[in-house]
């Protein structure tokens, strides 16, 4: 019979999040903000500490027989599963494509793991699968492996999709928040908060004169143009859960450099700004699914910006600020009315199940 | 503003599963049996047809800068999340390690995507994470990237985990059901049905004299021994959802060869056999999480068997049958009482959420 060694899984360690603080997992632990950060640092990283996981980038950078390979995973639980501008299927493909792209990788292969609630109309599953294949074709990736699980009614919510992806990184590319230096320019690829507000509008039954659509899109083509313009791009990050504010805070923390942004340079569509006001959201914290932030050396900022604006997904790109030695690890914004304020990491739960 | 082309996701095609048959997804679509097969063939493969996906193996075989890389994904929705012999965490690590191993790959890196139901005790999450790290160490793989989503109470069931994995395959290994030839021996690595019965015993509140434990274990060490003994192993497959019967049927169908097995050579623990009788299950269809089937040339069968029996996870290995030209694509079993019967693919739902 099997000699299966008994393993004491507690192994003398106790849970590193004090149970008096958070005895149970809260929705906010999945928000992309402070509690997510704490959960990752204390529960996941304390166990899985290793060189590849350390940088906490959107993907891991691996060495496979001398090739630099990026590997990334994301689960999608967005509700509703169909929304203006897309579906959970496109989101799942584009999201993983984007995580690889911002690592400087050329996304090549993706996997799809489906968890389906019993009773999902077959027609809806079919539409999702078709949208994934269309998205994969647009992004130039191949879906090569998959898995399907079905759980009983009431034990999931229609469908959850995990995608993982593999891409290859050229040797001359070095993308890392550690590369950020004071004086670097911060570039945003376009208008913010479209995705989050598209979802929230449907959930809240809001109607606007113009339909607000998700910006879900594959960013690998845009990234390719950017890297053709400059190999010296310090770091890129797509601004999903937690929005632009959360990405900037993560970059500031990893780089130990301060970041200063200028509110009036941040593009927000008029109708999205209006919806944010009605719903009480700050667009800086609202999720995007087709926008990225890049930090580039000041001297390369104009050439990168020009390359971005020549691509359909970067037409509205703007330089929104710069890195500074003045307030290390802190993100500060110059507001429209002239003052400055600290842009902190999202502290509660703002938009559950936005992706 | 973004030039986002409108895409008609139906694109003139309608859902290829006739909606009069299965209007909605059923639990049985996730069973690993006939309906899973139909769903994969008609809904997923009809869209995602490509060379890497075609073989329908446990993982895809990719060429990355000249390296042969295996890539696999699986989601775990087992209930309960802690069970005799393991937890959803170990299952998630071992399952993906095994999918890579049976492709002939050396598993190297895995990802973890968590979907957590709001309210999961932090202590339980912690125990799961610890068990994953222990399992990863045992299997010699590194967890390099992850993702966490939290959904509202009642919209998931405690926790679902997706793991994806990457492994490298040596150049001299060629594992494919297409290699199976009449006369080849079929080897099973040990006793069957342990995992499924361990889970069902807990669910049904059954108590036996001996506690029945899941066989969850990483098979990459065993596979390494097998490949050292013979590079001519035709194919390997771990017998999870749908059990040994489903794997044999898939192999028969892919290879166009008949498979004949001998009931009395199939090892089943006494207490597991007893539980199967009480619960009304045929052990051939019950899930395993640490057992594999291998088809090997007749001349290499003894040397591979010897190598397996020298490994702790292959002590009970047996030659259980052979490939034959007599009944192409059909699996037949010689029963204990002397007759023969066709072993069909699982047709309904037997054990939901077994992995």
XYZ file of C-alpha atoms in Angstrom:
710
model
C 0.000 0.000 0.000
C 1.108 3.595 -0.480
C 3.674 4.946 1.881
C 2.100 8.345 2.176
C 3.940 10.325 4.844
C 1.692 12.137 7.287
C 2.228 15.846 7.007
C 1.307 18.201 9.750
C 0.107 21.087 7.669
C 0.189 23.533 10.499
C 3.816 22.671 11.115
C 4.055 24.885 14.156
C 2.960 28.010 12.319
C -0.226 29.887 12.921
C -2.123 32.099 10.545
C -0.175 35.361 10.158
C -3.201 37.624 9.882
C -4.217 38.171 13.510
C -7.565 36.455 13.764
C -8.902 39.211 15.979
C -8.573 41.574 12.976
C -10.043 39.506 10.200
C -11.376 36.175 11.314
C -13.004 35.623 7.923
C -12.202 36.576 4.354
C -14.061 39.766 3.422
C -15.107 41.038 0.015
C -12.510 43.780 0.453
C -9.768 41.127 0.491
C -10.458 40.801 -3.238
C -10.678 44.506 -4.036
C -7.121 45.016 -5.193
C -6.608 47.529 -2.368
C -5.080 47.484 1.107
C -6.664 44.271 2.347
C -5.745 42.368 -0.825
C -2.222 43.588 -0.324
C -2.196 42.419 3.286
C -3.639 39.016 2.348
C -1.033 38.503 -0.364
C 1.855 39.635 1.787
C 0.930 37.801 4.961
C -0.851 34.657 3.836
C 0.437 33.893 0.343
C 3.940 35.351 0.194
C 4.870 34.192 3.680
C 4.399 30.626 2.378
C 5.335 30.832 -1.281
C 8.393 33.041 -0.966
C 10.659 32.483 -3.969
C 12.677 34.489 -6.458
C 10.137 34.390 -9.285
C 7.198 35.378 -7.075
C 9.058 38.141 -5.287
C 8.613 41.062 -7.698
C 4.776 40.844 -7.362
C 4.449 41.821 -10.975
C 1.456 40.806 -13.079
C 3.355 37.738 -14.190
C 6.355 35.667 -13.165
C 9.554 35.755 -15.193
C 10.983 32.280 -15.688
C 14.052 30.815 -17.290
C 13.143 27.792 -19.428
C 16.183 26.267 -21.125
C 17.654 29.750 -21.492
C 14.471 31.403 -22.800
C 12.892 34.209 -20.786
C 9.287 33.127 -20.329
C 6.530 35.147 -18.636
C 3.749 33.170 -16.917
C 0.576 34.724 -15.546
C -2.803 33.655 -14.133
C -6.104 35.411 -13.410
C -9.588 34.268 -12.461
C -12.616 36.184 -13.709
C -15.791 36.417 -11.636
C -17.349 39.535 -13.178
C -21.085 40.061 -12.702
C -23.024 40.421 -14.968
C -21.282 38.027 -17.361
C -22.442 40.057 -20.383
C -22.077 43.842 -20.199
C -21.832 46.823 -22.538
C -18.679 46.368 -24.587
C -17.912 42.756 -23.751
C -18.375 39.566 -21.778
C -16.541 37.549 -19.139
C -15.010 35.581 -22.022
C -13.286 38.520 -23.727
C -12.274 39.886 -20.339
C -10.612 36.581 -19.446
C -8.594 36.450 -22.659
C -7.658 40.141 -22.764
C -6.809 40.256 -19.058
C -4.182 37.551 -19.265
C -2.865 38.853 -22.592
C -2.414 42.249 -20.916
C -0.707 40.841 -17.822
C 1.853 39.191 -20.102
C 2.199 42.224 -22.375
C 3.028 44.614 -19.524
C 5.802 42.219 -18.466
C 7.320 42.995 -21.877
C 6.345 39.533 -23.113
C 4.915 38.530 -26.447
C 1.802 36.572 -25.339
C 1.646 33.220 -27.142
C -0.458 30.577 -25.416
C -3.348 30.633 -22.965
C -5.325 28.084 -20.971
C -8.968 28.310 -19.922
C -10.462 26.762 -16.784
C -14.253 26.985 -16.559
C -16.257 26.633 -13.354
C -19.899 26.521 -14.415
C -22.984 26.639 -12.224
C -25.457 23.885 -13.083
C -28.267 25.442 -15.097
C -26.237 27.961 -17.110
C -27.992 28.188 -20.471
C -25.898 26.319 -23.052
C -26.442 29.242 -25.429
C -24.733 31.620 -22.975
C -21.771 29.277 -22.576
C -21.546 29.113 -26.347
C -21.560 32.899 -26.716
C -18.816 33.168 -24.095
C -16.680 30.543 -25.828
C -17.138 32.265 -29.194
C -16.169 35.619 -27.673
C -13.018 34.024 -26.220
C -11.970 32.643 -29.567
C -12.596 35.995 -31.266
C -10.573 37.751 -28.543
C -7.750 35.199 -28.842
C -7.576 35.722 -32.605
C -7.519 39.516 -32.190
C -4.703 39.264 -29.654
C -2.794 36.672 -31.682
C -2.718 34.054 -28.918
C -3.698 30.393 -29.092
C -5.888 28.703 -26.518
C -4.128 25.386 -26.082
C -5.517 23.653 -23.006
C -8.632 23.777 -20.874
C -10.698 22.292 -18.076
C -14.400 22.306 -17.228
C -15.992 21.792 -13.838
C -19.698 22.024 -13.061
C -20.940 22.763 -9.534
C -24.464 22.399 -8.208
C -26.972 25.198 -8.483
C -26.384 27.958 -5.927
C -22.723 27.016 -5.368
C -21.278 29.382 -7.992
C -22.702 32.306 -9.957
C -23.299 31.331 -13.597
C -19.655 30.996 -14.666
C -16.148 31.765 -13.451
C -13.198 31.558 -15.844
C -9.520 31.257 -15.101
C -7.012 31.983 -17.830
C -3.293 31.449 -17.541
C -0.834 32.489 -20.184
C 2.687 32.075 -21.443
C 4.741 34.587 -23.400
C 8.340 35.040 -24.429
C 10.371 38.110 -23.477
C 13.132 39.444 -25.706
C 16.601 39.518 -24.183
C 17.054 43.267 -24.453
C 13.963 44.117 -22.415
C 14.130 44.837 -18.695
C 10.777 45.766 -17.172
C 10.714 46.227 -13.402
C 9.471 48.813 -10.922
C 12.986 48.756 -9.444
C 14.137 50.607 -12.584
C 12.078 53.729 -11.828
C 14.195 56.846 -11.196
C 13.270 60.352 -10.064
C 12.534 62.499 -13.116
C 10.971 59.638 -15.130
C 7.705 60.434 -16.892
C 4.450 58.619 -16.101
C 2.312 57.938 -19.179
C -1.307 56.751 -19.177
C -2.586 55.124 -22.373
C -6.105 56.586 -22.400
C -9.324 57.434 -20.567
C -9.878 55.811 -17.198
C -12.749 54.127 -15.340
C -14.688 53.016 -18.439
C -14.830 49.334 -17.526
C -15.843 49.730 -13.902
C -18.527 52.261 -14.710
C -19.895 50.147 -17.585
C -20.380 47.287 -15.115
C -21.774 49.458 -12.319
C -24.204 51.210 -14.668
C -25.744 47.847 -15.558
C -25.858 46.706 -11.951
C -27.456 49.914 -10.743
C -29.787 50.156 -13.752
C -28.452 53.605 -14.654
C -29.070 54.994 -18.120
C -27.008 57.731 -19.694
C -27.346 59.601 -22.971
C -24.278 57.810 -24.286
C -23.889 54.116 -23.491
C -20.776 53.636 -21.375
C -18.840 50.633 -22.646
C -16.092 48.539 -21.117
C -12.666 49.284 -22.583
C -11.681 45.575 -22.603
C -8.986 45.175 -25.261
C -5.689 43.347 -25.814
C -2.771 45.689 -25.163
C 0.016 43.577 -26.667
C -0.073 45.464 -29.983
C 0.213 48.803 -28.196
C 3.055 47.507 -26.031
C 4.894 46.291 -29.117
C 4.760 49.810 -30.579
C 5.983 51.289 -27.303
C 8.935 48.900 -27.057
C 9.825 49.612 -30.680
C 10.012 53.297 -29.771
C 12.146 52.736 -26.656
C 13.766 49.700 -25.070
C 14.339 51.824 -21.977
C 10.738 51.727 -20.727
C 11.154 51.192 -16.969
C 7.891 49.485 -16.179
C 4.362 49.023 -17.505
C 1.240 47.927 -15.661
C -2.372 47.568 -16.754
C -4.696 49.407 -14.382
C -7.397 46.849 -13.554
C -8.876 46.183 -10.069
C -8.199 49.138 -7.806
C -7.614 51.389 -10.831
C -4.798 53.800 -11.590
C -4.422 54.750 -7.915
C -3.626 51.188 -6.837
C -1.089 50.619 -9.620
C 0.702 53.882 -8.806
C 0.842 52.959 -5.122
C 2.272 49.522 -5.894
C 4.892 51.075 -8.175
C 5.815 53.688 -5.573
C 6.166 51.050 -2.908
C 8.260 48.660 -5.035
C 10.529 51.371 -6.418
C 10.907 53.369 -3.164
C 10.390 56.451 -5.328
C 7.631 59.059 -5.009
C 5.115 59.574 -7.799
C 3.426 62.893 -8.583
C 0.454 63.070 -10.946
C -1.514 66.033 -12.278
C -5.282 65.640 -12.118
C -6.109 67.750 -15.161
C -3.872 65.613 -17.376
C -5.779 62.412 -16.582
C -8.308 61.722 -19.337
C -11.808 60.774 -18.175
C -14.768 60.671 -20.554
C -17.440 63.232 -19.697
C -20.202 60.635 -19.229
C -17.919 58.460 -17.102
C -17.079 61.415 -14.879
C -20.796 62.115 -14.535
C -21.544 58.494 -13.624
C -18.723 58.503 -11.069
C -20.288 61.533 -9.414
C -23.739 59.937 -9.307
C -22.360 56.661 -7.953
C -19.901 58.277 -5.569
C -16.724 56.811 -7.068
C -13.339 58.394 -7.587
C -12.334 57.444 -11.174
C -8.742 56.956 -9.998
C -9.862 53.824 -8.146
C -12.186 52.397 -10.793
C -11.094 49.372 -12.858
C -9.926 49.560 -16.464
C -9.498 46.572 -18.767
C -7.690 48.112 -21.708
C -5.461 50.820 -20.248
C -1.891 50.800 -19.071
C 0.497 53.004 -17.167
C 4.121 53.249 -18.234
C 7.074 54.866 -16.533
C 9.759 55.951 -19.009
C 12.962 57.985 -18.877
C 12.155 61.668 -19.376
C 14.205 61.793 -22.574
C 12.158 58.993 -24.131
C 8.738 60.251 -23.024
C 7.820 62.115 -26.201
C 8.850 59.335 -28.578
C 6.945 56.721 -26.545
C 3.897 58.998 -26.339
C 3.982 59.503 -30.095
C 4.177 55.757 -30.690
C 1.224 55.214 -28.360
C -0.926 57.865 -30.010
C -0.320 56.243 -33.403
C -2.006 53.049 -32.121
C -5.828 52.837 -31.913
C -5.648 51.851 -28.225
C -3.323 54.745 -27.310
C -4.937 57.681 -29.137
C -5.770 59.431 -25.856
C -2.405 58.729 -24.203
C -1.144 61.475 -21.897
C 1.885 62.191 -19.772
C 0.176 62.432 -16.396
C 3.068 63.009 -14.034
C 6.579 62.120 -12.991
C 8.663 60.197 -10.504
C 10.259 62.263 -7.758
C 12.686 61.877 -4.896
C 10.568 64.185 -2.755
C 8.069 61.870 -1.108
C 9.468 58.332 -1.369
C 6.837 55.588 -1.692
C 4.007 58.110 -1.671
C 1.688 59.034 -4.543
C 0.641 62.689 -4.615
C -1.784 64.423 -6.972
C -1.938 68.092 -7.953
C -5.640 68.787 -8.067
C -7.495 70.957 -10.564
C -7.992 73.636 -7.962
C -4.279 73.916 -7.306
C -3.770 71.961 -4.083
C -2.014 68.645 -3.632
C -3.288 65.530 -1.922
C -1.986 62.069 -1.135
C -3.494 59.333 -3.325
C -3.635 56.383 -0.992
C -4.228 52.734 -1.784
C -7.911 51.769 -1.856
C -8.806 50.983 1.736
C -12.223 49.303 1.592
C -14.228 47.443 -0.971
C -15.324 49.670 -3.807
C -16.484 47.522 -6.696
C -16.832 43.825 -5.963
C -16.677 41.381 -8.892
C -15.620 43.981 -11.427
C -13.416 41.483 -13.275
C -11.416 57.808 -28.287
C -10.749 54.078 -28.732
C -11.511 52.601 -32.097
C -12.972 49.392 -30.759
C -14.378 47.398 -33.643
C -17.821 45.950 -33.007
C -17.640 42.209 -33.106
C -20.681 40.089 -33.716
C -19.863 37.246 -31.374
C -22.461 34.963 -32.861
C -20.907 35.465 -36.263
C -23.532 33.406 -38.050
C -22.947 30.303 -35.953
C -25.391 28.804 -33.537
C -24.686 26.673 -30.506
C -23.654 23.221 -31.766
C -25.289 21.252 -28.943
C -28.921 21.013 -30.048
C -30.777 23.068 -27.501
C -33.623 20.591 -27.456
C -31.203 18.043 -25.937
C -29.465 20.117 -23.307
C -30.773 23.607 -22.991
C -28.768 24.152 -19.820
C -25.465 22.917 -18.468
C -26.026 19.888 -16.222
C -23.882 18.532 -13.405
C -23.132 15.569 -15.661
C -21.399 17.908 -18.119
C -18.638 18.094 -15.516
C -18.475 14.388 -14.680
C -15.649 13.427 -17.000
C -17.992 11.059 -18.831
C -20.054 11.134 -22.019
C -21.610 14.575 -21.558
C -18.260 16.189 -20.683
C -16.888 14.631 -23.838
C -19.775 16.001 -25.903
C -19.414 19.470 -24.369
C -15.682 19.560 -25.083
C -16.030 18.262 -28.617
C -18.990 20.370 -29.669
C -18.685 23.604 -27.749
C -15.001 24.043 -26.954
C -13.128 22.214 -29.720
C -15.407 23.483 -32.473
C -14.197 26.978 -31.562
C -10.676 26.465 -30.320
C -9.491 23.952 -32.927
C -5.714 24.107 -33.200
C -2.768 21.777 -33.395
C -1.759 21.974 -29.748
C -5.303 21.437 -28.430
C -6.071 18.595 -30.825
C -4.588 15.626 -28.955
C -6.933 16.241 -25.978
C -4.206 15.100 -23.651
C -3.982 16.298 -20.051
C -1.702 19.092 -21.196
C -0.706 20.893 -24.370
C 2.712 20.355 -25.920
C 4.263 23.637 -27.030
C 7.414 24.685 -28.795
C 9.015 27.646 -27.041
C 12.238 28.751 -28.738
C 12.985 25.120 -29.559
C 12.170 23.740 -26.087
C 9.338 21.237 -25.723
C 7.118 22.702 -23.028
C 4.006 21.070 -21.547
C 1.278 23.426 -20.276
C -1.751 22.297 -18.294
C -4.642 23.783 -16.305
C -7.227 22.427 -13.867
C -9.779 23.979 -11.538
C -10.586 22.323 -8.219
C -14.061 22.532 -6.704
C -13.947 19.517 -4.379
C -16.403 19.406 -1.503
C -15.620 19.124 1.377
C -12.434 21.183 1.115
C -10.758 19.118 3.859
C -11.119 15.340 3.642
C -9.330 12.213 4.906
C -5.865 12.229 3.364
C -5.771 15.781 2.065
C -7.342 19.123 1.199
C -8.328 21.067 -1.889
C -4.881 22.709 -1.697
C -2.846 19.511 -2.040
C -5.259 18.231 -4.665
C -4.765 21.400 -6.727
C -0.970 21.135 -6.655
C -0.768 17.365 -7.169
C -3.408 17.365 -9.897
C -1.527 19.772 -12.130
C 1.821 18.152 -11.334
C 0.304 14.830 -12.438
C -1.188 16.218 -15.641
C 2.263 17.464 -16.609
C 4.031 14.282 -15.487
C 1.843 11.989 -17.604
C 2.725 14.138 -20.643
C 6.304 13.016 -19.966
C 7.173 16.492 -18.685
C 9.276 17.441 -15.724
C 6.886 19.776 -13.826
C 8.656 23.016 -12.903
C 6.349 25.975 -12.247
C 2.733 26.344 -11.184
C 0.261 29.184 -10.774
C -2.605 29.408 -8.295
C -5.872 31.282 -8.875
C -8.138 31.468 -5.818
C -11.867 32.205 -5.932
C -12.938 32.635 -2.318
C -16.457 32.957 -0.931
C -16.787 35.900 1.444
C -16.794 34.547 4.973
C -14.281 31.720 4.529
C -12.445 31.494 7.857
C -8.963 32.986 7.437
C -7.590 30.015 9.358
C -8.953 27.611 6.727
C -7.436 29.646 3.899
C -4.158 29.572 5.768
C -4.262 25.791 6.206
C -4.976 25.395 2.475
C -2.098 27.676 1.506
C 0.285 25.828 3.820
C -0.810 22.475 2.374
C -0.151 23.812 -1.139
C 3.353 24.888 -0.252
C 4.078 21.529 1.383
C 2.720 19.724 -1.697
C 4.762 21.941 -4.041
C 7.950 21.186 -2.069
C 7.225 17.444 -2.138
C 6.659 17.549 -5.891
C 9.663 19.797 -6.514
C 7.683 22.547 -8.242
C 7.677 26.269 -7.535
C 4.529 28.327 -7.205
C 5.455 31.459 -9.126
C 2.324 33.504 -9.739
C -1.171 33.824 -8.316
C -4.449 35.672 -8.210
C -7.180 36.090 -5.600
C -10.818 36.953 -6.150
C -13.487 37.157 -3.466
C -17.182 36.743 -4.335
C -20.161 37.549 -2.154
C -21.592 35.022 0.254
C -23.677 32.356 -1.485
C -22.073 32.965 -4.893
C -19.365 30.308 -4.527
C -18.783 27.434 -2.100
C -15.966 28.274 0.348
C -13.067 28.156 -2.117
C -12.265 27.093 -5.674
C -8.644 26.855 -6.825
C -7.242 26.818 -10.332
C -3.684 25.679 -10.870
C -1.851 25.836 -14.175
C 1.578 24.397 -14.700
C 4.587 24.373 -16.971
C 7.063 21.546 -17.467
C 9.827 20.668 -19.873
C 9.812 17.456 -21.911
C 13.029 15.726 -22.930
C 13.633 15.381 -26.652
C 13.706 11.593 -26.677
C 10.221 11.192 -25.175
C 7.161 10.667 -27.321
C 3.966 10.172 -25.305
C 0.749 9.931 -27.304
C -2.275 7.622 -27.469
C -1.597 7.392 -31.215
C 1.462 5.268 -30.350
C -0.609 2.420 -28.864
C -0.312 -0.845 -30.813
C -2.117 -4.179 -30.470
C -0.192 -6.400 -28.067
C 0.925 -3.516 -25.818
C 0.540 -4.066 -22.072
C -1.692 -1.876 -19.890
C -0.215 -1.153 -16.463
C -2.052 0.404 -13.502
C 0.092 1.991 -10.789
C -1.958 0.883 -7.748
C -5.299 0.475 -6.026
C -8.248 2.340 -7.502
C -11.179 4.407 -6.218
C -9.526 5.541 -2.970
C -9.973 9.273 -3.564
C -13.594 9.169 -4.686
C -14.619 6.887 -1.850
C -12.756 8.971 0.752
C -14.778 12.010 -0.365
C -18.089 10.156 -0.602
C -17.637 8.529 2.809
C -17.375 11.969 4.384
C -20.330 13.324 2.440
C -22.530 10.369 3.294
C -21.303 10.179 6.891
C -20.177 6.564 6.479
C -17.761 5.065 8.966
C -15.625 2.046 8.273
C -13.254 0.049 10.461
C -10.314 1.441 8.501
C -10.397 5.090 7.542
C -10.424 5.383 3.758
C -8.012 8.116 2.671
C -7.593 9.988 -0.575
C -4.578 8.812 -2.589
C -3.652 12.391 -3.592
C 0.064 12.375 -4.417
C 2.511 13.810 -6.948
C 3.304 11.209 -9.617
C 6.281 12.924 -11.238
C 8.805 10.886 -9.239
C 7.129 7.627 -10.258
C 6.986 8.745 -13.902
C 10.697 9.591 -13.811
C 11.475 6.017 -12.689
C 9.243 4.620 -15.417
C 10.887 6.696 -18.156
C 14.327 5.691 -16.881
C 13.271 2.075 -17.324
C 11.911 2.574 -20.854
C 11.764 5.500 -23.241
C 9.289 3.519 -25.289
C 6.294 4.059 -22.981
C 3.446 4.755 -25.425
C 1.200 6.826 -23.238
C 0.433 7.585 -19.583
C -2.678 9.096 -18.064
C -3.698 9.770 -14.471
C -7.126 8.337 -13.724
C -9.021 11.198 -12.073
C -12.650 12.211 -12.792
C -14.480 9.330 -14.434
C -11.881 6.859 -13.128
C -9.963 4.130 -14.928
C -12.923 3.352 -17.207
C -13.018 6.864 -18.669
C -9.265 7.005 -19.287
C -9.309 3.632 -21.022
C -12.206 4.732 -23.214
C -10.433 7.957 -24.172
C -7.272 6.023 -25.028
C -9.212 3.462 -27.081
C -10.971 6.207 -28.975
C -7.824 8.247 -29.685
C -5.720 5.242 -30.677
C -8.426 3.398 -32.663
C -7.209 0.252 -30.886
C -9.255 -2.031 -28.623
C -8.342 -2.432 -24.963
C -8.959 -5.595 -22.939
C -8.619 -5.597 -19.149
C -8.869 -8.400 -16.615
C -11.014 -7.610 -13.580
C -9.148 -9.810 -11.104
C -5.859 -8.032 -11.869
C -7.223 -4.606 -10.894
C -6.218 -3.809 -7.326
C -8.986 -2.457 -5.078
C -8.599 -2.185 -1.306
C -11.033 -4.388 0.595
C -12.634 -1.510 2.509
C -12.955 0.551 -0.703
C -14.650 -2.345 -2.452
C -17.038 -2.664 0.490
C -17.834 1.063 0.425
C -18.430 0.921 -3.334
C -20.968 -1.836 -2.773
C -22.760 0.103 -0.033
C -22.807 3.307 -2.110
C -23.632 1.584 -5.378
C -20.503 2.628 -7.286
C -18.394 0.665 -9.734
C -14.768 1.315 -8.672
C -13.750 1.490 -12.343
C -15.589 4.826 -12.590
C -14.482 6.333 -9.279
C -11.852 9.104 -9.229
C -8.230 8.602 -8.207
C -5.761 11.386 -7.462
C -2.478 9.502 -7.291
C -2.798 6.665 -9.794
C -1.842 6.378 -13.425
C -2.362 4.045 -16.319
C 0.472 3.376 -18.744
C 0.492 1.547 -22.054
C 3.899 0.062 -22.856
C 5.293 -2.277 -25.513
C 4.907 -5.893 -24.358
C 8.686 -6.406 -24.300
C 9.154 -3.500 -21.894
C 6.244 -4.330 -19.590
C 8.214 -6.260 -16.971
C 11.034 -3.746 -16.692
C 8.576 -0.837 -16.359
C 6.519 -2.780 -13.801
C 9.648 -3.499 -11.775
C 10.639 0.174 -11.817
C 7.150 1.154 -10.665
C 7.080 -1.343 -7.813
C 10.399 0.010 -6.554
C 8.756 3.432 -6.036
C 6.541 4.049 -2.967
C 3.663 5.219 -5.196
C 3.862 2.155 -7.471
C 4.197 -0.701 -4.962
C 0.828 -2.156 -5.959
C 1.329 -1.727 -9.720
C -0.180 -4.465 -11.898
C -0.381 -5.372 -15.549
C -4.148 -5.245 -15.960
C -4.619 -5.998 -19.637
C -3.495 -5.393 -23.180
C -4.244 -3.558 -26.387
C -5.866 -5.626 -29.123
C -6.904 -5.335 -32.756
C -10.068 -7.289 -32.038
C -12.555 -4.632 -30.986
C -11.211 -1.278 -32.186
C -12.080 1.716 -29.960
C -13.913 -0.509 -27.484
C -12.873 -1.347 -23.914
C -13.768 -4.873 -22.815
C -13.292 -6.479 -19.398
C -12.935 -10.172 -18.550
C -14.908 -10.480 -15.336
C -14.057 -12.582 -12.290
C -16.762 -15.061 -13.150
C -15.348 -15.692 -16.608
C -17.546 -13.634 -18.923
C -16.642 -10.455 -20.796
C -18.440 -7.132 -20.853
C -18.020 -3.800 -22.568
C -16.730 -1.052 -20.244
C -18.440 2.045 -21.574
C -17.720 5.676 -20.833
C -19.566 7.015 -17.773
C -22.952 8.098 -19.044
C -24.513 10.099 -16.213
C -23.257 12.030 -13.225
C -21.734 9.775 -10.620
C -19.715 11.871 -8.215
C -20.124 15.616 -8.532
C -17.333 17.847 -7.191
C -14.923 15.025 -6.537
C -11.919 17.162 -7.515
